[in-house]
Short mmCIF file of C-alpha atoms and ligand atoms in Angstrom, two decimals:
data_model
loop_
_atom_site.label_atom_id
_atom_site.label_comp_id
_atom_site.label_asym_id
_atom_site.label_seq_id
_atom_site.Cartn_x
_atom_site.Cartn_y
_atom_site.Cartn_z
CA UNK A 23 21.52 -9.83 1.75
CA UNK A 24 19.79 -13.49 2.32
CA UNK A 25 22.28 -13.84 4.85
CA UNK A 26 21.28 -15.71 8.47
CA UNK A 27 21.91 -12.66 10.56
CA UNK A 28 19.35 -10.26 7.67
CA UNK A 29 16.54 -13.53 8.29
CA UNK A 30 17.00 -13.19 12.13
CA UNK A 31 16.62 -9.49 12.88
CA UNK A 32 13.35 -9.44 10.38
CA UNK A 33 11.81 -11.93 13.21
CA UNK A 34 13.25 -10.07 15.57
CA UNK A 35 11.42 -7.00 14.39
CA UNK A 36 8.59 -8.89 14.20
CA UNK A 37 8.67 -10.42 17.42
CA UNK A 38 9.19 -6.38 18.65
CA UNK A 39 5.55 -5.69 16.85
CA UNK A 40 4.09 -8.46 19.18
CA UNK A 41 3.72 -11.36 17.25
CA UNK A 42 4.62 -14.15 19.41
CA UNK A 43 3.90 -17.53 17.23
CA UNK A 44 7.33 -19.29 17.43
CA UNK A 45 6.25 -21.33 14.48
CA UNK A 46 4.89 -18.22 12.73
CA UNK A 47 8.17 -16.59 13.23
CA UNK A 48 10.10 -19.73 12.19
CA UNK A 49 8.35 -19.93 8.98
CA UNK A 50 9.15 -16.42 8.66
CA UNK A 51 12.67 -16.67 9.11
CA UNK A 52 13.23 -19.67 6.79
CA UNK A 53 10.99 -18.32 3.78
CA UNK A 54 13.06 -16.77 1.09
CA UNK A 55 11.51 -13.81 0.87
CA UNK A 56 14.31 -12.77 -2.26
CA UNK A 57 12.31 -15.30 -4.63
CA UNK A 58 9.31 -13.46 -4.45
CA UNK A 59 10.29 -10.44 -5.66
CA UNK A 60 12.11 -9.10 -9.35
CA UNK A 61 16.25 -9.08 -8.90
CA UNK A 62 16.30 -5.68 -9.07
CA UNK A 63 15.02 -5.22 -5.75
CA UNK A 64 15.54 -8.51 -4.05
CA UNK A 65 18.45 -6.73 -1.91
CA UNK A 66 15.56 -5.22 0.04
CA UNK A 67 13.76 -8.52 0.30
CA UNK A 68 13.82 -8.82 4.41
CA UNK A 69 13.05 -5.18 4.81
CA UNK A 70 10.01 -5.21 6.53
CA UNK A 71 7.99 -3.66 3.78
CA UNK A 72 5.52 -3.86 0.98
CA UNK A 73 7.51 -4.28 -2.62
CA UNK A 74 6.24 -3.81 -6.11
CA UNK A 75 5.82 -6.80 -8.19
CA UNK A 76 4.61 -5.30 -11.41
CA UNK A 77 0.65 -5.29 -12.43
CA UNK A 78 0.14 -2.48 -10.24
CA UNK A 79 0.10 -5.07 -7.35
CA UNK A 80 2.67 -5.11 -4.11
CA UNK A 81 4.05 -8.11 -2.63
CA UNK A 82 2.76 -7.69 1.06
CA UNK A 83 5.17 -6.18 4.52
CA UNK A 84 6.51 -9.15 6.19
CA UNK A 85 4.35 -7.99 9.61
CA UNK A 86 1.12 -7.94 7.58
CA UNK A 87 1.73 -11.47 6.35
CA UNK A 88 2.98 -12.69 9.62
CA UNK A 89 0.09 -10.96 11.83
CA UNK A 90 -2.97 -12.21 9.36
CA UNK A 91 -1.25 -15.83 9.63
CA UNK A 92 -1.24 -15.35 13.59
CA UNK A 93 -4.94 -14.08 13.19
CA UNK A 94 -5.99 -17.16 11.29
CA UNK A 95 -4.55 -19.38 13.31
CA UNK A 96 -5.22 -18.49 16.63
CA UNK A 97 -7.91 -20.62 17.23
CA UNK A 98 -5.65 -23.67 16.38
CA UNK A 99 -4.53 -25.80 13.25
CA UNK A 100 -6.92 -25.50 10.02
CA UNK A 101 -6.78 -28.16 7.36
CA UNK A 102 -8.57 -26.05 4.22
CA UNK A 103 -7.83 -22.22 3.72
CA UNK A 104 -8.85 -20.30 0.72
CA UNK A 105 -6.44 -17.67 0.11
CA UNK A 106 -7.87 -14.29 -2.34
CA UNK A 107 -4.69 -12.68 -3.96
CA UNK A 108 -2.02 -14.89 -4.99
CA UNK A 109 -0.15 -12.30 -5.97
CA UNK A 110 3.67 -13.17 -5.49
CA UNK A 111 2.61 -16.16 -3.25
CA UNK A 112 4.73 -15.14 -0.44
CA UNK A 113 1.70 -15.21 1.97
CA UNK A 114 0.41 -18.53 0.48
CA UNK A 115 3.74 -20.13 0.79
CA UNK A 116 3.59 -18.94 4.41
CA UNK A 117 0.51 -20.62 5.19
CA UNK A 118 1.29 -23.80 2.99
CA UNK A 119 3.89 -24.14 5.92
CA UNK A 120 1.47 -24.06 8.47
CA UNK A 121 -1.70 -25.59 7.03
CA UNK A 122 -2.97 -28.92 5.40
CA UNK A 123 -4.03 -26.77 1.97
CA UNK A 124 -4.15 -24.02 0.81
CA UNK A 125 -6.54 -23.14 -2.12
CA UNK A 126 -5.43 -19.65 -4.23
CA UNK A 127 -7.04 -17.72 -6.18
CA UNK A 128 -5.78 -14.42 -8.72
CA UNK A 129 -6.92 -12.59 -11.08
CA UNK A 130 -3.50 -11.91 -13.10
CA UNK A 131 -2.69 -14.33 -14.47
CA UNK A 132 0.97 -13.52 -15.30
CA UNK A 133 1.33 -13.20 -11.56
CA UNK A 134 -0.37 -16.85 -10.75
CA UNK A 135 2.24 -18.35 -13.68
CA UNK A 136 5.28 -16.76 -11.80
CA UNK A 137 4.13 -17.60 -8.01
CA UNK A 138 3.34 -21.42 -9.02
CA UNK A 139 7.28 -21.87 -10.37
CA UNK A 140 7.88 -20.26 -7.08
CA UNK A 141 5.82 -23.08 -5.01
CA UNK A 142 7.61 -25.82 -7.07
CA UNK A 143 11.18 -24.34 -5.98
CA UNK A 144 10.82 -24.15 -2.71
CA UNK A 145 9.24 -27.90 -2.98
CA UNK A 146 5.76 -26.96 -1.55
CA UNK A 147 3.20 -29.41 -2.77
CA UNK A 148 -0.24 -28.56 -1.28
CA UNK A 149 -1.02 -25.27 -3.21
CA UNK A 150 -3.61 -25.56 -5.28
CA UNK A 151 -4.16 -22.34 -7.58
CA UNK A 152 -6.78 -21.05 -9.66
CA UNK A 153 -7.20 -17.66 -12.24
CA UNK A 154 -10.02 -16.44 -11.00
CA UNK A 155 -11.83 -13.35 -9.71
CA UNK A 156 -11.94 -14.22 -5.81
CA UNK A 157 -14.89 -12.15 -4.88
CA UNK A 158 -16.43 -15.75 -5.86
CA UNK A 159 -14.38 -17.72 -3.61
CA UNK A 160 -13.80 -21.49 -4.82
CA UNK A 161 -17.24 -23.01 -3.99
CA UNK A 162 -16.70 -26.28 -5.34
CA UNK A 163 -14.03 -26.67 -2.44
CA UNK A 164 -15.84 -24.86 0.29
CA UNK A 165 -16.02 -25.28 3.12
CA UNK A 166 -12.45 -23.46 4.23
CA UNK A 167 -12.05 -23.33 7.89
CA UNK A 168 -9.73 -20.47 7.16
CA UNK A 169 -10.14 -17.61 4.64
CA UNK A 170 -7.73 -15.08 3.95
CA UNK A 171 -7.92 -11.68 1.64
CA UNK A 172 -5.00 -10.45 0.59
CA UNK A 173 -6.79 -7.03 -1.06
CA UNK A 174 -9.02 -5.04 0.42
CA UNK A 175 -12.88 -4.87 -0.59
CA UNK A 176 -15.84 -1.79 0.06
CA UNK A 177 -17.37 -4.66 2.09
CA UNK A 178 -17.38 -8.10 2.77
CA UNK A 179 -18.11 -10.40 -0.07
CA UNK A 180 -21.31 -12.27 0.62
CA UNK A 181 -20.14 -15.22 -0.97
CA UNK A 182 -16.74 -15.34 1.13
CA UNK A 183 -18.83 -15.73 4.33
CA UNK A 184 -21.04 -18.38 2.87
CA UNK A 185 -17.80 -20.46 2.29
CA UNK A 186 -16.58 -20.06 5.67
CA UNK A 187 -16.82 -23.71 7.94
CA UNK A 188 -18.80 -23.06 11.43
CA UNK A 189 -16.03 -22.17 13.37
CA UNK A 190 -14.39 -20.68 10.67
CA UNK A 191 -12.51 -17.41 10.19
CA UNK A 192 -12.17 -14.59 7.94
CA UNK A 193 -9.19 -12.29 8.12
CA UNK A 194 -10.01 -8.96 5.36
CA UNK A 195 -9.31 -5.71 4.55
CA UNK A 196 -12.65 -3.90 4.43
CA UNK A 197 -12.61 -0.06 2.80
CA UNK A 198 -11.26 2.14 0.93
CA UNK A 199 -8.83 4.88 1.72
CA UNK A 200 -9.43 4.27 5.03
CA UNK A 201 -9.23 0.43 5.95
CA UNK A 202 -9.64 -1.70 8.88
CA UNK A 203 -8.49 -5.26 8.99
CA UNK A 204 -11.11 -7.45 9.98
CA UNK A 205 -11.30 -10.62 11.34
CA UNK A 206 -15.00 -12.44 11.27
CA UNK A 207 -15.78 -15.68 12.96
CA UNK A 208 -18.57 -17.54 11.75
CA UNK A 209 -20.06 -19.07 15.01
CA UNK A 210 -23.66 -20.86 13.85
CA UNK A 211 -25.12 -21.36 10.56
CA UNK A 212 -26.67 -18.03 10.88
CA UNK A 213 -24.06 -16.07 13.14
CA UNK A 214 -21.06 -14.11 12.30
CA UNK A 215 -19.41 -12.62 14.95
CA UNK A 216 -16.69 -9.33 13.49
CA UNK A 217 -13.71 -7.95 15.22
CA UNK A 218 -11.73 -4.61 14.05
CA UNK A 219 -8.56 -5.36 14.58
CA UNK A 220 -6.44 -2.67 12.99
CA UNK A 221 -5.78 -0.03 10.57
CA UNK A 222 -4.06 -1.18 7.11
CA UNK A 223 -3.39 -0.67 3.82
CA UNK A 224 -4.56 -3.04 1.01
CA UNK A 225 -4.54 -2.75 -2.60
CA UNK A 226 -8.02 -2.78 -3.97
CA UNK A 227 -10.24 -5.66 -4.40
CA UNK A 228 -11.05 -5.69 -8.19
CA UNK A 229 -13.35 -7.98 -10.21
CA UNK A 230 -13.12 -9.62 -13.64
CA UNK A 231 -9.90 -11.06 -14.89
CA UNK A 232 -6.51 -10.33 -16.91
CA UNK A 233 -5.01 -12.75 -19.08
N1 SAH B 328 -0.43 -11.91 -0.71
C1 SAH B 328 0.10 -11.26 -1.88
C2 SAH B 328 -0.56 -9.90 -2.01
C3 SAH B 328 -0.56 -9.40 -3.37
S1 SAH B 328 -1.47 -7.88 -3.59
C4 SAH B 328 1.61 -11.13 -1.76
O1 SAH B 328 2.11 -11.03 -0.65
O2 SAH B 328 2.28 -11.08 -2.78
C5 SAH B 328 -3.11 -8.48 -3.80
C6 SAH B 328 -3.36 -9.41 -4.95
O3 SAH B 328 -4.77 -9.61 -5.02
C7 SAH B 328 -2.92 -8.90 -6.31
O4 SAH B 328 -2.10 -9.84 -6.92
C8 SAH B 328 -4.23 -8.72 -7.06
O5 SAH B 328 -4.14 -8.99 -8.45
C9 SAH B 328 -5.13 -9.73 -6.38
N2 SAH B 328 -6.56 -9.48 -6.52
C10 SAH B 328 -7.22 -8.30 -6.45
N3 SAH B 328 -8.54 -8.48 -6.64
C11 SAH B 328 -8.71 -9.81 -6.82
C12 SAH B 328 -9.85 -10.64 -7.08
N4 SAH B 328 -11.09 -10.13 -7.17
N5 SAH B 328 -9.66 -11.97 -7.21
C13 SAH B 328 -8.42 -12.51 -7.13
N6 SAH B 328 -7.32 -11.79 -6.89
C14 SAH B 328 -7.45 -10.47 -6.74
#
């Protein structure tokens, strides 16, 4: 099931839904998806779909993951991306492969315990994590050159944009039954320019914490 040939046609299929990254996909292929997810279903874990991992929350399809990453980084490398939704950590152990930081946040916190044993498996040493609620962001660390939402808010969080580095970029889920994946560059002090890039489908947004 975490055999070479499963790894290979998930970034095949990938490469088939148009993402064309070859370090994207190569991150993809060598990321054990199987450790991310409860044993009971880990036999699906390079099917390229969403997964529950308890809480109500869903670890997220492989082609989400892989198409946000290719989103963020298209404009080339970033050193400091904020990352709302731990949630299993398989997106934030993505980026950590890509990216000088990556900065965490959740709002389970059962979820951020399991996904930090996760990072220290796999030997991944710039996470940093925090139980939060990320409609905050982490503004002692701002500014992130790269911010990415991993649930989907009614609209953009005011406070996620005032984080974002000039230059920076914003990939979110914005709505509510009906969502739209967004990706919002912040080109002057003042200036935000928003793209709609597709339709998706996010768990919600939700604020306060659980312990
Ligand atoms: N990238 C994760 C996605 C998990 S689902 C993965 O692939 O596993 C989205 C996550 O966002 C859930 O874990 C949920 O608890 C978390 N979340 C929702 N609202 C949040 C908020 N306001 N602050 C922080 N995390 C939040």
């Amino acid at each position: 099931m975490t055999s070479r040939r499963t790894r290979e046609r998930l970034v095949q299929r990938l490469r088939e839904q148009n993402i064309s990254s070859q370090a994207i996909l190569d991150v993809m292929r060598d990321t054990p998806r199987h450790i991310f997810i409860d044993e009971a279903l880990s036999h699906r874990a390079y099917e390229d779909t969403a997964l529950p991992i308890g809480f109500n929350q869903t670890i997220s399809q492989p082609y989400i993951v892989a198409k946000m990453t290719e989103v963020l980084l298209a404009a080339g490398p970033l050193k400091q991306v904020l990352e709302i939704g731990t949630g299993s950590g398989y997106q934030t152990a993505v980026l950590a492969q890509l990216v000088e930081s990556v900065y965490s946040v959740e709002r389970i916190k059962p979820l951020q315990v399991r996904a930090r044993e996760r990072f220290r498996q796999m030997g991944l040493r710039n996470i940093h994590l925090q139980h939060t609620d990320g409609g905050m962001g982490w503004p002692t660390m701002a500014p992130f050159d790269g911010i990415i939402v991993t649930a989907a808010p009614d609209q953009v969080p005011e406070e996620l944009l005032n984080q974002l580095a000039i230059g920076g970029r914003l990939v979110i889920p914005v709505g509510d039954s009906q969502q739209q994946l967004q990706l919002i560059t912040r080109e002057t002090e003042e200036r935000y320019e928003t793209r709609i890039l597709e339709n998706v489908k996010f768990v919600p947004l939700l604020s306060g914490t659980v312990r």
